[in-house]
């Protein structure tokens, strides 16, 4: 039996392979930075009936397993993406809420040592750039 890349990812993360998990990962692959409502709509379009709670449970399990990253831009519902483990940043449009990835300018895991860490053992940094996207600049 041939395993798909998604099935291998789930098994390597010690998660059971289920249709909702496969559908959520596919939805986030096609719609990075989607909120749970968008993921739910896409998943229902792929596999039919699935409860809202099931999608939230899958998003939590995938996030806990490190297969999905949850970001929470101020004033926005939580968003999810499959790009994990590289400490990239985001740029968010103040008007329409569009989000895009911003690669780190100084290499892998920059900003991990701030000017003052106050004794914390820093293991993750979130940087968000705010502004207006090209479409909103023209409007």
XYZ file of C-alpha atoms in Angstrom:
139
model
C 0.000 0.000 0.000
C 1.401 3.388 -1.036
C 1.359 6.127 1.613
C 0.921 9.755 0.665
C 3.283 12.408 1.993
C 0.510 13.661 4.284
C -0.083 10.183 5.708
C 3.645 9.833 6.409
C 3.702 13.263 8.144
C 0.780 12.315 10.366
C 2.255 8.938 11.297
C 5.684 10.455 12.010
C 3.927 12.870 14.389
C 2.256 9.857 16.097
C -1.178 10.925 14.854
C -3.769 8.605 13.357
C -4.458 9.152 9.679
C -8.047 10.376 9.348
C -9.962 12.032 6.529
C -10.481 15.255 8.532
C -6.757 15.530 9.340
C -5.786 14.958 5.724
C -8.425 17.470 4.576
C -7.321 20.137 7.081
C -3.671 19.799 6.015
C -4.720 20.041 2.361
C -6.870 23.094 3.098
C -3.971 24.850 4.839
C -1.640 23.927 1.998
C -4.003 25.636 -0.434
C -4.969 28.502 1.899
C -2.063 29.526 4.130
C -2.989 31.845 7.003
C -6.619 30.673 6.942
C -8.822 31.065 9.990
C -10.787 28.109 11.378
C -13.981 29.161 9.578
C -12.248 29.147 6.207
C -10.637 25.792 6.959
C -14.067 24.406 7.910
C -15.622 25.561 4.613
C -12.781 24.082 2.542
C -12.835 20.789 4.463
C -16.617 20.465 4.060
C -16.131 21.062 0.334
C -13.599 18.225 0.230
C -15.140 15.550 2.436
C -18.716 16.647 3.110
C -20.195 16.707 6.583
C -17.750 17.450 9.375
C -18.521 19.229 12.613
C -17.077 22.580 13.555
C -15.712 21.021 16.758
C -13.970 18.271 14.763
C -12.092 20.876 12.706
C -11.088 22.793 15.852
C -9.911 19.511 17.420
C -7.873 18.656 14.316
C -6.314 22.143 14.206
C -5.320 21.800 17.876
C -3.884 18.301 17.398
C -1.900 19.377 14.323
C -0.634 22.489 16.129
C 0.326 20.499 19.229
C 2.171 18.001 16.999
C 4.110 20.802 15.290
C 2.627 20.167 11.841
C 0.727 23.465 11.850
C 1.580 26.886 13.234
C -1.073 29.073 14.868
C -0.598 32.817 14.585
C -2.763 35.464 16.220
C -2.414 38.889 14.607
C -3.937 41.598 16.774
C -7.601 42.185 15.963
C -7.861 38.985 13.905
C -9.064 35.477 14.681
C -6.335 32.855 15.006
C -4.838 31.869 11.669
C -3.115 28.620 10.740
C -0.349 27.686 8.342
C 1.704 24.638 7.404
C 5.005 26.511 7.234
C 6.601 25.560 10.553
C 9.999 25.456 12.162
C 11.787 28.243 10.299
C 10.992 31.269 12.496
C 9.657 33.305 9.565
C 7.673 36.480 10.166
C 4.428 37.963 8.792
C 3.193 41.183 7.260
C -0.460 42.078 7.870
C -2.613 44.635 6.051
C -4.288 46.989 8.512
C -7.275 47.495 6.205
C -8.216 44.122 4.679
C -6.327 41.730 6.981
C -4.311 40.038 4.224
C -1.297 38.163 5.597
C 1.927 37.210 3.839
C 5.100 35.458 4.948
C 8.307 37.442 5.395
C 11.540 35.463 5.385
C 14.070 36.371 8.041
C 16.595 38.884 6.780
C 19.455 37.696 8.952
C 19.293 33.937 8.385
C 17.801 31.137 10.424
C 16.231 31.959 13.782
C 17.282 35.604 14.062
C 15.917 37.761 16.820
C 16.228 34.851 19.226
C 18.498 36.897 21.418
C 16.973 40.253 22.180
C 18.807 43.164 23.684
C 17.508 42.018 27.088
C 15.981 38.578 27.779
C 15.291 39.246 31.502
C 16.442 35.703 32.295
C 13.881 33.992 30.056
C 14.902 30.956 27.999
C 13.541 32.226 24.652
C 12.481 29.431 22.283
C 10.247 31.270 19.820
C 9.883 34.789 18.470
C 6.958 36.306 16.562
C 7.553 39.403 14.490
C 4.632 41.055 12.727
C 4.990 43.888 10.256
C 1.883 46.066 9.808
C 0.954 48.243 6.840
C -1.260 48.412 3.761
C -1.197 45.713 1.079
C -0.809 46.792 -2.577
C -4.553 46.465 -3.229
C -5.477 48.670 -0.281
C -2.816 51.229 -1.221
C -4.498 51.682 -4.616
C -8.011 51.896 -3.156
